Short mmCIF file of N, CA and C in Angstrom, two decimals:
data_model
loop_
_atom_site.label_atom_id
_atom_site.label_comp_id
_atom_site.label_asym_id
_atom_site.label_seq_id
_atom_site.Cartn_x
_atom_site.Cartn_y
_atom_site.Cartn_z
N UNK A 99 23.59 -55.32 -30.68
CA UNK A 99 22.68 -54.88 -29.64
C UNK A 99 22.08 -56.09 -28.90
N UNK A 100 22.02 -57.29 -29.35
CA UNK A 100 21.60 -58.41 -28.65
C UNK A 100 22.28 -58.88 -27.77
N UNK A 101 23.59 -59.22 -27.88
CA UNK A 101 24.65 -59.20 -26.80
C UNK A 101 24.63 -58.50 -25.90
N UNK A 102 24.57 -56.97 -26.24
CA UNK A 102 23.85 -56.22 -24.97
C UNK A 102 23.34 -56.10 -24.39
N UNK A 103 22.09 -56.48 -25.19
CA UNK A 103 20.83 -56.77 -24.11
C UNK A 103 21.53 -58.07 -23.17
N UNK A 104 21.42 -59.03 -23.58
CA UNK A 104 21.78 -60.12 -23.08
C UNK A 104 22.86 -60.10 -21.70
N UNK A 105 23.85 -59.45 -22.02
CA UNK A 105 25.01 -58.77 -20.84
C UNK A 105 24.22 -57.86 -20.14
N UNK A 106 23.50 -57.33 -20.44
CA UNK A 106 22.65 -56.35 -19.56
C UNK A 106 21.81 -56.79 -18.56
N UNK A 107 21.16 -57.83 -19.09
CA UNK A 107 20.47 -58.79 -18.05
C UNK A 107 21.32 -60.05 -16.83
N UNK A 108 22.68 -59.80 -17.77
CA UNK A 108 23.03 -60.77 -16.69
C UNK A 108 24.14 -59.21 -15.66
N UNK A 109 24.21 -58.58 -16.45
CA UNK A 109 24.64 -57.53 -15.32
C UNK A 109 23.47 -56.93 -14.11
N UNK A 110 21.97 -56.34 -14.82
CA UNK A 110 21.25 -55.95 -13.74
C UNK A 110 21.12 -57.40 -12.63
N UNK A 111 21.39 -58.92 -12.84
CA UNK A 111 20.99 -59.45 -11.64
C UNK A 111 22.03 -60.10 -11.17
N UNK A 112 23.19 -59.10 -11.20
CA UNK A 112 24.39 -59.68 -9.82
C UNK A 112 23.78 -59.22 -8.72
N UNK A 113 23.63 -58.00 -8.85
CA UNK A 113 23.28 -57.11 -7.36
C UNK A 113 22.17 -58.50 -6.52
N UNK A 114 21.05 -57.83 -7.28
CA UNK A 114 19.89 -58.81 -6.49
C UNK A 114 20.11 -60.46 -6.71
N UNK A 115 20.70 -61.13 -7.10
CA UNK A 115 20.48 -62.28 -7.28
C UNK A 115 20.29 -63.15 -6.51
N UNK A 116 21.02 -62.70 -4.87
CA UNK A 116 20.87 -64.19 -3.60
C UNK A 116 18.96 -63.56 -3.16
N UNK A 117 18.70 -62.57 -3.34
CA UNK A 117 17.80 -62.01 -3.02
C UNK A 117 16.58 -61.99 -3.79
N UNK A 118 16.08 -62.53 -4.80
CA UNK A 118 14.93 -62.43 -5.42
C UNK A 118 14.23 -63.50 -5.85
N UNK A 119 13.49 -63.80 -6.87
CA UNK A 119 12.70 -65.38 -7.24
C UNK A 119 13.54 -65.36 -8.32
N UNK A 120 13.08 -66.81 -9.19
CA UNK A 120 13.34 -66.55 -10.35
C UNK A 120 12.62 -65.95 -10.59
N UNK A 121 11.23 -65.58 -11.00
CA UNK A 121 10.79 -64.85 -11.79
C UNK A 121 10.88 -63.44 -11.80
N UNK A 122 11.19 -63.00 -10.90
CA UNK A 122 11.90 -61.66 -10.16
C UNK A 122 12.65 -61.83 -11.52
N UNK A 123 14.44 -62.40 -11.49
CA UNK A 123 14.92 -61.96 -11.89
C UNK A 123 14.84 -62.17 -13.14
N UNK A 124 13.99 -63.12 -14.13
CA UNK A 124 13.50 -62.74 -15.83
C UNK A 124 12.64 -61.44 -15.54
N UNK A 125 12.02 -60.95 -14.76
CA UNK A 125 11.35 -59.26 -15.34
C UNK A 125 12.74 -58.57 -14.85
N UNK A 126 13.57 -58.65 -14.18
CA UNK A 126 14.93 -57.69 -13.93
C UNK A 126 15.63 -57.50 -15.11
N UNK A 127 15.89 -59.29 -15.54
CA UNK A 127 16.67 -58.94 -16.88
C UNK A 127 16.14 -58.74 -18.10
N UNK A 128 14.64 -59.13 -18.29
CA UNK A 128 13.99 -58.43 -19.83
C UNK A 128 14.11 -56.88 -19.19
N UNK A 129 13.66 -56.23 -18.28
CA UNK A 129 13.76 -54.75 -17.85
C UNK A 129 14.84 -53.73 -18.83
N UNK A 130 16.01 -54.57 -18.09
CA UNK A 130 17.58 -54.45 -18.27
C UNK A 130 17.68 -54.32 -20.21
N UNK A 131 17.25 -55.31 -20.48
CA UNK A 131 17.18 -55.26 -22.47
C UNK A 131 16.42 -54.44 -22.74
N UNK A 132 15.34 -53.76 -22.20
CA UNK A 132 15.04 -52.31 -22.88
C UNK A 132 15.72 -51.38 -22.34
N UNK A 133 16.21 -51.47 -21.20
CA UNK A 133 16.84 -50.15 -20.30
C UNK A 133 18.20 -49.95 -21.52
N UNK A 134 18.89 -50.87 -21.79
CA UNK A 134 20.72 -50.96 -22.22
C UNK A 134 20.11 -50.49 -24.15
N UNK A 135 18.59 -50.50 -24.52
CA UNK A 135 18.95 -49.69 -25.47
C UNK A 135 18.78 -48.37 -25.87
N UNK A 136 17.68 -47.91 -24.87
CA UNK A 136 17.28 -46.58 -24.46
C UNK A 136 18.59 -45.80 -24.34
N UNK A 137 19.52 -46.32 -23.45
CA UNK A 137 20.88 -45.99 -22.66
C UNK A 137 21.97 -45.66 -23.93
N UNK A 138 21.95 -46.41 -24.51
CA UNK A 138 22.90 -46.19 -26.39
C UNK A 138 22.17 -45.48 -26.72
N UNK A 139 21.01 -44.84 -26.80
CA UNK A 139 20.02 -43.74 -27.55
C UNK A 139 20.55 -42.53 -26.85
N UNK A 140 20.00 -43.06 -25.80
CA UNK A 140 20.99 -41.31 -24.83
C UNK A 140 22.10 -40.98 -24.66
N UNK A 141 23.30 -42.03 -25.14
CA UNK A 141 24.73 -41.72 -24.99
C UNK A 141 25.17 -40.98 -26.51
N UNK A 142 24.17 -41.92 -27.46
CA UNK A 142 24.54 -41.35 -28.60
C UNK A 142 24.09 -39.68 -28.73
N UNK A 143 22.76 -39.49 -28.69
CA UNK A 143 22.40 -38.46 -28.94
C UNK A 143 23.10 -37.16 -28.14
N UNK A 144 24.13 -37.64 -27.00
CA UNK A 144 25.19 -37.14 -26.36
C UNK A 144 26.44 -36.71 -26.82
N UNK A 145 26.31 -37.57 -28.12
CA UNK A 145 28.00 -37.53 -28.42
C UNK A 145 29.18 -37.92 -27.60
N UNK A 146 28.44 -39.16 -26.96
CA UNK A 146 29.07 -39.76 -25.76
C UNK A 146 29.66 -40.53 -25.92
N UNK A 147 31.05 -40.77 -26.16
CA UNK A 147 31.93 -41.87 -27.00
C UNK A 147 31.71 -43.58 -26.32
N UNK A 148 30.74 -44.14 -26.34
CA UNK A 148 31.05 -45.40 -25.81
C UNK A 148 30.56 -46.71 -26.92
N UNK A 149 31.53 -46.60 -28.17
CA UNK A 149 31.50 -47.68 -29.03
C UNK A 149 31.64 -49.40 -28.75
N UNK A 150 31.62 -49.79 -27.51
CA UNK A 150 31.37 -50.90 -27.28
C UNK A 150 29.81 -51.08 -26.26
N UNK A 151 29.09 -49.90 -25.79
CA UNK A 151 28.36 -50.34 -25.09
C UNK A 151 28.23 -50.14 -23.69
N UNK A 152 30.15 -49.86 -22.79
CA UNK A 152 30.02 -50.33 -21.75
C UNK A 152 29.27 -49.12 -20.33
N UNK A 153 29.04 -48.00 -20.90
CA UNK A 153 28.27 -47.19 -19.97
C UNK A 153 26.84 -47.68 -19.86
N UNK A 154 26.28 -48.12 -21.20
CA UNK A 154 24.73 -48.31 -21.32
C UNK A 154 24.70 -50.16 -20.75
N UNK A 155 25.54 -50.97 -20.97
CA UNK A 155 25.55 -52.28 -20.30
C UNK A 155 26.33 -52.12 -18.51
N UNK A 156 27.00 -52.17 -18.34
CA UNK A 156 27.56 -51.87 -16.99
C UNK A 156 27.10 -50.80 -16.13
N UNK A 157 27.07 -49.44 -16.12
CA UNK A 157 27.08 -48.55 -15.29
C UNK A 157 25.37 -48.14 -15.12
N UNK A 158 25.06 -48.27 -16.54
CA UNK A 158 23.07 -48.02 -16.24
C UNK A 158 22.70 -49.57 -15.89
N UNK A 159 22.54 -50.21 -16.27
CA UNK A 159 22.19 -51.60 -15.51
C UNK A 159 23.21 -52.21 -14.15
N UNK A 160 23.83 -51.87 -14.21
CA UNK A 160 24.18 -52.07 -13.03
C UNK A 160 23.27 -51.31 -11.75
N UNK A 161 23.06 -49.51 -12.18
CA UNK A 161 22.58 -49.13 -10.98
C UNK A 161 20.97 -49.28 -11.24
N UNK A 162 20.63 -50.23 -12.52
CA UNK A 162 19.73 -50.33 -12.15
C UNK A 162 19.15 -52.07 -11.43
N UNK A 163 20.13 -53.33 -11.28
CA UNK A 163 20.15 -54.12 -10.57
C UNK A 163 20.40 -53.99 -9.41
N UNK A 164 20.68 -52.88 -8.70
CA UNK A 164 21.32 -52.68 -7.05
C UNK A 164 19.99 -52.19 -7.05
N UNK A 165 19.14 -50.94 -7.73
CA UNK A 165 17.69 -50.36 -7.36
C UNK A 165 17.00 -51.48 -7.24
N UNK A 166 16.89 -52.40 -8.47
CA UNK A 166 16.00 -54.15 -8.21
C UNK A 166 15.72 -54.22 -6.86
N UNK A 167 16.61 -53.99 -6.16
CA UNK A 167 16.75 -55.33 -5.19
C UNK A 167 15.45 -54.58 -4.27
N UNK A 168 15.73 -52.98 -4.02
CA UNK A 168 14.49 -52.90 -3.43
C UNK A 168 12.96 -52.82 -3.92
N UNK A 169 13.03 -53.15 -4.66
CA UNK A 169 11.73 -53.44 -5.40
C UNK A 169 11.50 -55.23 -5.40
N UNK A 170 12.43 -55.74 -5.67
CA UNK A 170 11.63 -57.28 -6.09
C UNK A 170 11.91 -58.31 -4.66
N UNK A 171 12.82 -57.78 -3.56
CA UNK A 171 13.58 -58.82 -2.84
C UNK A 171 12.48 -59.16 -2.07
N UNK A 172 12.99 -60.40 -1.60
CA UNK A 172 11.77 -61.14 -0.80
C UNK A 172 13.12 -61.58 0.54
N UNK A 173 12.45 -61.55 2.21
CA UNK A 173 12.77 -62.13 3.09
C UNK A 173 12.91 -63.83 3.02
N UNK A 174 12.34 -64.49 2.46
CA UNK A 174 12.48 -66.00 2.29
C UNK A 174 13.50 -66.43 1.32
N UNK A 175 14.08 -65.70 0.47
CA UNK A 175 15.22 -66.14 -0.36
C UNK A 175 16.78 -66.39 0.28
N UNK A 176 17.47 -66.96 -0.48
CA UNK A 176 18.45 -67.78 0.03
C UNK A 176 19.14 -66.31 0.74
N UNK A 177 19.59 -65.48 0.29
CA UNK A 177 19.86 -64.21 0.98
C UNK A 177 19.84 -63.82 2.36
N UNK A 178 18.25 -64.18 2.43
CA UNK A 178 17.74 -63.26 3.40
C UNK A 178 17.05 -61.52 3.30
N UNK A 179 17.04 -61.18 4.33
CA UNK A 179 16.65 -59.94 4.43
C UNK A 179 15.50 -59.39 4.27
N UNK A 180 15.35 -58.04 3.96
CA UNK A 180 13.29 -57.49 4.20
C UNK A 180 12.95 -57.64 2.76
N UNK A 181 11.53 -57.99 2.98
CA UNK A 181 11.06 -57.70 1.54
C UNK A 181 11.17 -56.59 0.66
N UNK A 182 11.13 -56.31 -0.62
CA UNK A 182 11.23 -55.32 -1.63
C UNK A 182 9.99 -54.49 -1.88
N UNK A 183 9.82 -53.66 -1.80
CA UNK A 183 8.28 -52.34 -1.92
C UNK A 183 7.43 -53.59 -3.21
N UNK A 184 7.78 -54.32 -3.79
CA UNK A 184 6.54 -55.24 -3.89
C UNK A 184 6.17 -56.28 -4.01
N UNK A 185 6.85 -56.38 -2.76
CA UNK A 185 6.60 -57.56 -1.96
C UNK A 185 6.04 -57.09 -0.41
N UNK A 186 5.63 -56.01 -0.18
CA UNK A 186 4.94 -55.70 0.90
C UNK A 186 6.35 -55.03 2.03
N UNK A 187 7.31 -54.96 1.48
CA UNK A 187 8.18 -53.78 2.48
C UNK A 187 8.49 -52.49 2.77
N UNK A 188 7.45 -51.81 1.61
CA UNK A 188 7.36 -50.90 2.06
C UNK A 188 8.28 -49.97 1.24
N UNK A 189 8.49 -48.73 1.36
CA UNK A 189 9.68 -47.71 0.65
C UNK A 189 10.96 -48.17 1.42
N UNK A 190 11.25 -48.24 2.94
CA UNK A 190 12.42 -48.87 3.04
C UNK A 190 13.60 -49.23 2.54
N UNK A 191 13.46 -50.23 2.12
CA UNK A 191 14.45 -51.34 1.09
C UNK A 191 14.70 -50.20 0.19
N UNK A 192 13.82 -50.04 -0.41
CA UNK A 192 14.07 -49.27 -2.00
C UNK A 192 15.33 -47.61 -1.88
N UNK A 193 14.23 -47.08 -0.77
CA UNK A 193 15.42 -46.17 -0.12
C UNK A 193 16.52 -46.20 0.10
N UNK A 194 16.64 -47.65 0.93
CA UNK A 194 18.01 -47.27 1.43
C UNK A 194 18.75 -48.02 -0.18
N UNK A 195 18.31 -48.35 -1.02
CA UNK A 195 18.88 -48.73 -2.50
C UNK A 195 19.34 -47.60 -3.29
N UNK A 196 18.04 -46.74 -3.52
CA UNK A 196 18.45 -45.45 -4.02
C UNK A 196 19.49 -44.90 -3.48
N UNK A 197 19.16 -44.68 -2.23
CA UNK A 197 20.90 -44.09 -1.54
C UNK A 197 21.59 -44.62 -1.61
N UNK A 198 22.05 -45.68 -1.76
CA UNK A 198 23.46 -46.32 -1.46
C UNK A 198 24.11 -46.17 -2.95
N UNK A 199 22.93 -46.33 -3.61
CA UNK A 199 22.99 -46.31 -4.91
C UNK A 199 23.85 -45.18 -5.63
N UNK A 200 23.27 -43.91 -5.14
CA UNK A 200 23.76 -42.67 -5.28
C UNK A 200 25.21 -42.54 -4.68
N UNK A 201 25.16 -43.25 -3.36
CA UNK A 201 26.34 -42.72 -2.91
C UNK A 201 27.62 -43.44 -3.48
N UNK A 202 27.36 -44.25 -4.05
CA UNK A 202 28.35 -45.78 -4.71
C UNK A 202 28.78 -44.56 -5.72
N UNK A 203 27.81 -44.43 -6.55
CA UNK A 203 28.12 -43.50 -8.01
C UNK A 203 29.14 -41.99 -7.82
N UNK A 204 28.32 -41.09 -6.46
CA UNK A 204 29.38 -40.11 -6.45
C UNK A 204 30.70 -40.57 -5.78
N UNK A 205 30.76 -41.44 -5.14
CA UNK A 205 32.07 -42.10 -4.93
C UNK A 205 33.12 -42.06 -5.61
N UNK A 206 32.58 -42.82 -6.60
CA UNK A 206 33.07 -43.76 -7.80
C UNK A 206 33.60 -42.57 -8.59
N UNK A 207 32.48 -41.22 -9.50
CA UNK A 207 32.84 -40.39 -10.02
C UNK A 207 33.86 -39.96 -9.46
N UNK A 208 33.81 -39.65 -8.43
CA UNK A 208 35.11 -38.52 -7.33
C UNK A 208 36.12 -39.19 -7.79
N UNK A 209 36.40 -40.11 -7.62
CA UNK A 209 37.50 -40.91 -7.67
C UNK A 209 38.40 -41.22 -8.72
N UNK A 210 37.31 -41.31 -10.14
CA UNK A 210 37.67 -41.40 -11.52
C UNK A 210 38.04 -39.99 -11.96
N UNK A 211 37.21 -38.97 -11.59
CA UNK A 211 37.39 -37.91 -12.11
C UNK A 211 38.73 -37.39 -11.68
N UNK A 212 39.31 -37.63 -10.30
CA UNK A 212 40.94 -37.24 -9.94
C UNK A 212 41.74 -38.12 -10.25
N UNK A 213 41.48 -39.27 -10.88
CA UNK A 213 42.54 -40.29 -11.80
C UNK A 213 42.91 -39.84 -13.00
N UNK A 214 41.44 -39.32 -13.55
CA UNK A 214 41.00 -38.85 -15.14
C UNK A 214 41.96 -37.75 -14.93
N UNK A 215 41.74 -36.74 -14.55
CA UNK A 215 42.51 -35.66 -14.22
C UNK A 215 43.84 -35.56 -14.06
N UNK A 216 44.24 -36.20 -13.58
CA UNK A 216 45.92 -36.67 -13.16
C UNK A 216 46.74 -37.33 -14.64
N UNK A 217 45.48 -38.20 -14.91
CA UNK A 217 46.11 -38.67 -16.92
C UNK A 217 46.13 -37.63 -17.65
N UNK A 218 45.38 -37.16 -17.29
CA UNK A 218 45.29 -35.81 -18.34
C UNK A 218 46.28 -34.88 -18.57
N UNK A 219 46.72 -34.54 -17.04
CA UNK A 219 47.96 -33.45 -16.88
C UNK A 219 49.31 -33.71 -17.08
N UNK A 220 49.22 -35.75 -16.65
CA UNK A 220 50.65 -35.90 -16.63
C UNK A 220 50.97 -36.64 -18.20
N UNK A 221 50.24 -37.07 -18.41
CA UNK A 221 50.51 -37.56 -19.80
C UNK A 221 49.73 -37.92 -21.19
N UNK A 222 48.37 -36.69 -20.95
CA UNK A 222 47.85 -36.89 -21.72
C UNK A 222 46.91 -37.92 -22.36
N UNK A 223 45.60 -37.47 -22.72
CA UNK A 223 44.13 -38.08 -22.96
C UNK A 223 44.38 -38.90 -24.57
N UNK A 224 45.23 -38.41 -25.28
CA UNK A 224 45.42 -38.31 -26.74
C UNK A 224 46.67 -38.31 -27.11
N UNK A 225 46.69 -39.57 -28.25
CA UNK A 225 47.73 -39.71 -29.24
C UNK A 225 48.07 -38.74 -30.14
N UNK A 226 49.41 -38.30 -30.49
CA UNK A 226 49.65 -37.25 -31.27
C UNK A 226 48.46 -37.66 -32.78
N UNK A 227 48.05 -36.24 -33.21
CA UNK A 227 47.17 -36.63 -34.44
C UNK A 227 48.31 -37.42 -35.65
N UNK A 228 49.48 -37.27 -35.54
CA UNK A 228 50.21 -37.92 -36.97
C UNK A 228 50.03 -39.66 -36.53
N UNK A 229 50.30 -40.10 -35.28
CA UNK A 229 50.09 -41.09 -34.90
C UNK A 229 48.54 -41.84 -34.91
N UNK A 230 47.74 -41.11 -34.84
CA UNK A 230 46.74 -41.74 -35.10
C UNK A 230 45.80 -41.93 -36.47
N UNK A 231 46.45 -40.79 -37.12
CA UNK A 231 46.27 -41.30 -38.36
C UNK A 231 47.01 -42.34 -39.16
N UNK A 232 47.89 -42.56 -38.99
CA UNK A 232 49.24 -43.71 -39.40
C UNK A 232 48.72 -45.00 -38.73
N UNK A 233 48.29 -44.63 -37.85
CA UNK A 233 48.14 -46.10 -36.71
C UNK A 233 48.52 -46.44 -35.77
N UNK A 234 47.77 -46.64 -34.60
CA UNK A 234 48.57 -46.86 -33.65
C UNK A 234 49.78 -48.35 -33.46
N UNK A 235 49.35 -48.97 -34.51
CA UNK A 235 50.31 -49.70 -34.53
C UNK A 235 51.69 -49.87 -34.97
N UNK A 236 51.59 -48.79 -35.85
CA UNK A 236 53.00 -48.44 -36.20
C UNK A 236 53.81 -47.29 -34.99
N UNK A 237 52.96 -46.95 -34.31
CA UNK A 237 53.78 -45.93 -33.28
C UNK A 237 53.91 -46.75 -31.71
N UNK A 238 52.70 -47.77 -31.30
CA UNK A 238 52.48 -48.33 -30.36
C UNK A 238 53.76 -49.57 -30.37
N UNK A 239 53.60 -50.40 -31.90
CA UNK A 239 54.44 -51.30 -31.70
C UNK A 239 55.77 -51.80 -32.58
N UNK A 240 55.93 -50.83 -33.76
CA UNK A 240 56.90 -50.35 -34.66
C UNK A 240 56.27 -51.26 -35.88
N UNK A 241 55.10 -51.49 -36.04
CA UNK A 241 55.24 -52.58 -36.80
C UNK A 241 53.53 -51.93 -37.83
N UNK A 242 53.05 -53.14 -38.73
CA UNK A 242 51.60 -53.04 -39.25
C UNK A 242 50.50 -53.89 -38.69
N UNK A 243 50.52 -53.88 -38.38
CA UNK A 243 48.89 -55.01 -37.74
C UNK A 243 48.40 -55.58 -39.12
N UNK A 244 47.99 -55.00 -40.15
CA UNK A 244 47.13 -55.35 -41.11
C UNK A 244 47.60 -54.81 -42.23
N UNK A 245 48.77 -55.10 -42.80
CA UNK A 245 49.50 -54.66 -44.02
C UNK A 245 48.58 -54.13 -45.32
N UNK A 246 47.05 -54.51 -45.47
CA UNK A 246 46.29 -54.29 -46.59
C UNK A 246 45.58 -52.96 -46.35
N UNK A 247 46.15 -51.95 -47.20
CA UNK A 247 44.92 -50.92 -46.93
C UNK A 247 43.91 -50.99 -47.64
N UNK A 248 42.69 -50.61 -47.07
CA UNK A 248 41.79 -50.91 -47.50
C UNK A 248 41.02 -49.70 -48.12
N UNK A 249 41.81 -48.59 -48.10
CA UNK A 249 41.23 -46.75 -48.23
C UNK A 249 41.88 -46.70 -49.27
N UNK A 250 42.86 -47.49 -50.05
CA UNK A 250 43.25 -47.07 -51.22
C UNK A 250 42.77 -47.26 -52.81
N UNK A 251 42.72 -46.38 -53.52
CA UNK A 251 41.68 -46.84 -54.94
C UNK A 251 42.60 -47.90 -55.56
#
Protein backbone atom coordinates (compact mmCIF):
# COMPACT_ATOMS: atom_id res chain seq x y z
CA UNK A 1 0.00 0.00 0.00
CA UNK A 2 2.94 2.43 0.27
CA UNK A 3 3.97 2.11 -3.22
CA UNK A 4 0.58 3.07 -3.91
CA UNK A 5 0.29 5.73 -2.17
CA UNK A 6 3.48 6.87 -3.46
CA UNK A 7 2.44 6.10 -7.41
CA UNK A 8 -0.64 7.79 -6.54
CA UNK A 9 0.92 10.95 -5.80
CA UNK A 10 3.09 10.94 -8.56
CA UNK A 11 0.06 9.99 -10.78
CA UNK A 12 -2.50 12.78 -9.30
CA UNK A 13 0.36 15.51 -10.37
CA UNK A 14 0.95 14.79 -14.12
CA UNK A 15 -2.24 16.52 -14.97
CA UNK A 16 -1.52 19.75 -12.93
CA UNK A 17 2.08 19.82 -12.75
CA UNK A 18 3.25 22.82 -15.39
CA UNK A 19 0.39 24.50 -13.52
CA UNK A 20 0.66 24.66 -9.77
CA UNK A 21 3.37 25.57 -6.80
CA UNK A 22 5.25 23.26 -5.21
CA UNK A 23 3.37 23.29 -2.39
CA UNK A 24 0.23 22.85 -4.40
CA UNK A 25 1.51 19.81 -5.54
CA UNK A 26 2.75 18.05 -1.87
CA UNK A 27 -1.13 18.71 -0.67
CA UNK A 28 -2.15 17.06 -4.35
CA UNK A 29 0.01 14.21 -3.69
CA UNK A 30 -0.45 13.56 0.25
CA UNK A 31 -4.42 14.07 -0.98
CA UNK A 32 -3.80 11.31 -3.61
CA UNK A 33 -2.27 8.74 -0.53
CA UNK A 34 -5.47 8.90 1.26
CA UNK A 35 -7.66 9.03 -1.85
CA UNK A 36 -5.67 5.47 -3.50
CA UNK A 37 -6.61 3.82 -0.08
CA UNK A 38 -10.13 4.68 0.43
CA UNK A 39 -10.29 3.59 -3.49
CA UNK A 40 -8.91 -0.32 -2.57
CA UNK A 41 -11.64 -0.10 0.29
CA UNK A 42 -14.31 0.57 -2.30
CA UNK A 43 -13.08 -1.73 -5.01
CA UNK A 44 -12.74 -4.36 -2.51
CA UNK A 45 -15.90 -4.13 -0.76
CA UNK A 46 -17.08 -4.36 -4.60
CA UNK A 47 -15.68 -7.48 -5.36
CA UNK A 48 -13.87 -5.57 -7.85
CA UNK A 49 -10.98 -7.62 -9.13
CA UNK A 50 -8.04 -5.17 -9.13
CA UNK A 51 -5.12 -7.13 -7.29
CA UNK A 52 -2.42 -4.83 -8.24
CA UNK A 53 -4.04 -1.54 -7.41
CA UNK A 54 -4.37 -0.13 -10.85
CA UNK A 55 -8.11 1.32 -10.80
CA UNK A 56 -7.52 2.87 -7.21
CA UNK A 57 -3.75 4.27 -8.37
CA UNK A 58 -4.39 5.31 -12.07
CA UNK A 59 -8.00 5.87 -12.92
CA UNK A 60 -9.18 7.51 -9.29
CA UNK A 61 -6.10 9.64 -8.99
CA UNK A 62 -5.72 10.35 -12.10
CA UNK A 63 -9.29 11.97 -12.32
CA UNK A 64 -8.52 13.24 -9.37
CA UNK A 65 -5.13 15.24 -10.60
CA UNK A 66 -6.96 16.65 -13.83
CA UNK A 67 -9.89 18.00 -10.96
CA UNK A 68 -6.46 19.53 -9.01
CA UNK A 69 -5.78 21.62 -11.52
CA UNK A 70 -8.94 23.59 -11.03
CA UNK A 71 -8.62 24.02 -7.65
CA UNK A 72 -4.83 24.70 -7.00
CA UNK A 73 -3.60 26.32 -10.55
CA UNK A 74 -2.19 29.61 -10.44
CA UNK A 75 -1.81 32.10 -13.71
CA UNK A 76 1.98 32.84 -12.85
CA UNK A 77 3.25 29.25 -13.18
CA UNK A 78 5.43 28.01 -15.83
CA UNK A 79 2.12 26.79 -17.62
CA UNK A 80 0.27 29.58 -17.63
CA UNK A 81 -3.35 30.04 -17.59
CA UNK A 82 -6.36 31.23 -14.98
CA UNK A 83 -6.10 30.74 -11.54
CA UNK A 84 -7.70 27.63 -9.68
CA UNK A 85 -11.12 28.37 -7.35
CA UNK A 86 -8.32 28.86 -4.65
CA UNK A 87 -6.48 30.91 -5.89
CA UNK A 88 -9.19 33.47 -6.56
CA UNK A 89 -10.65 32.05 -10.11
CA UNK A 90 -13.49 31.42 -9.31
CA UNK A 91 -15.76 28.01 -10.23
CA UNK A 92 -14.55 28.40 -13.83
CA UNK A 93 -11.36 26.45 -14.01
CA UNK A 94 -12.79 23.82 -11.77
CA UNK A 95 -15.85 23.45 -14.12
CA UNK A 96 -14.55 23.29 -17.05
CA UNK A 97 -12.18 20.32 -15.09
CA UNK A 98 -15.09 18.53 -13.87
CA UNK A 99 -16.37 18.41 -17.38
CA UNK A 100 -13.70 17.54 -19.30
CA UNK A 101 -13.12 15.32 -16.69
CA UNK A 102 -16.36 13.50 -17.15
CA UNK A 103 -16.24 13.65 -20.64
CA UNK A 104 -12.52 11.98 -20.89
CA UNK A 105 -14.08 9.05 -18.63
CA UNK A 106 -17.37 8.42 -20.71
CA UNK A 107 -15.19 8.45 -23.67
CA UNK A 108 -12.82 6.22 -22.50
CA UNK A 109 -15.63 3.76 -20.97
CA UNK A 110 -17.48 3.76 -24.51
CA UNK A 111 -14.61 2.74 -26.01
CA UNK A 112 -13.34 -0.03 -23.61
CA UNK A 113 -16.61 -1.31 -23.12
CA UNK A 114 -16.93 -2.12 -27.24
CA UNK A 115 -13.29 -3.57 -27.14
CA UNK A 116 -14.33 -5.47 -23.83
CA UNK A 117 -17.23 -6.67 -25.68
CA UNK A 118 -15.75 -7.71 -28.92
CA UNK A 119 -13.03 -9.98 -26.54
CA UNK A 120 -15.66 -11.35 -25.07
CA UNK A 121 -17.64 -12.64 -28.12
CA UNK A 122 -14.76 -13.40 -30.24
CA UNK A 123 -12.57 -15.14 -28.01
CA UNK A 124 -13.40 -15.08 -24.76
CA UNK A 125 -12.81 -13.34 -21.10
CA UNK A 126 -11.54 -16.82 -19.60
CA UNK A 127 -9.20 -19.66 -19.66
CA UNK A 128 -10.74 -23.05 -19.87
CA UNK A 129 -11.22 -24.01 -15.93
CA UNK A 130 -8.83 -27.36 -16.54
CA UNK A 131 -6.24 -24.84 -17.70
CA UNK A 132 -6.30 -22.72 -15.01
CA UNK A 133 -6.15 -24.94 -12.54
CA UNK A 134 -3.01 -26.82 -14.03
CA UNK A 135 -1.51 -23.49 -14.89
CA UNK A 136 -1.31 -21.30 -17.19
CA UNK A 137 1.97 -22.19 -17.84
CA UNK A 138 1.67 -25.44 -18.81
CA UNK A 139 -1.15 -24.53 -21.39
CA UNK A 140 0.27 -20.89 -22.25
CA UNK A 141 3.80 -22.21 -22.76
CA UNK A 142 4.02 -26.17 -22.71
CA UNK A 143 6.23 -26.05 -19.99
CA UNK A 144 6.39 -25.45 -15.62
CA UNK A 145 7.38 -22.09 -14.50
CA UNK A 146 8.00 -23.36 -10.96
CA UNK A 147 8.45 -27.15 -10.86
CA UNK A 148 7.93 -27.14 -6.76
CA UNK A 149 4.47 -27.53 -5.61
CA UNK A 150 3.91 -26.01 -2.87
CA UNK A 151 -0.04 -27.41 -2.11
CA UNK A 152 1.31 -30.75 -1.66
CA UNK A 153 1.50 -32.56 1.95
Amino acid sequence: MTVNGALAGLVAITAPCAFVSVMSSAIIGLIAGFIVVLAVIFFDKRKIDDPAGALSVHLVNGMWGTIAVGLFATADSPGGGADGLFHGGGMGPLTAQLVSTLAVGAFAFGVAFVAWSLIKALLGLRVDPEDEMRGLDHSEMGMEAYPVDLTAD
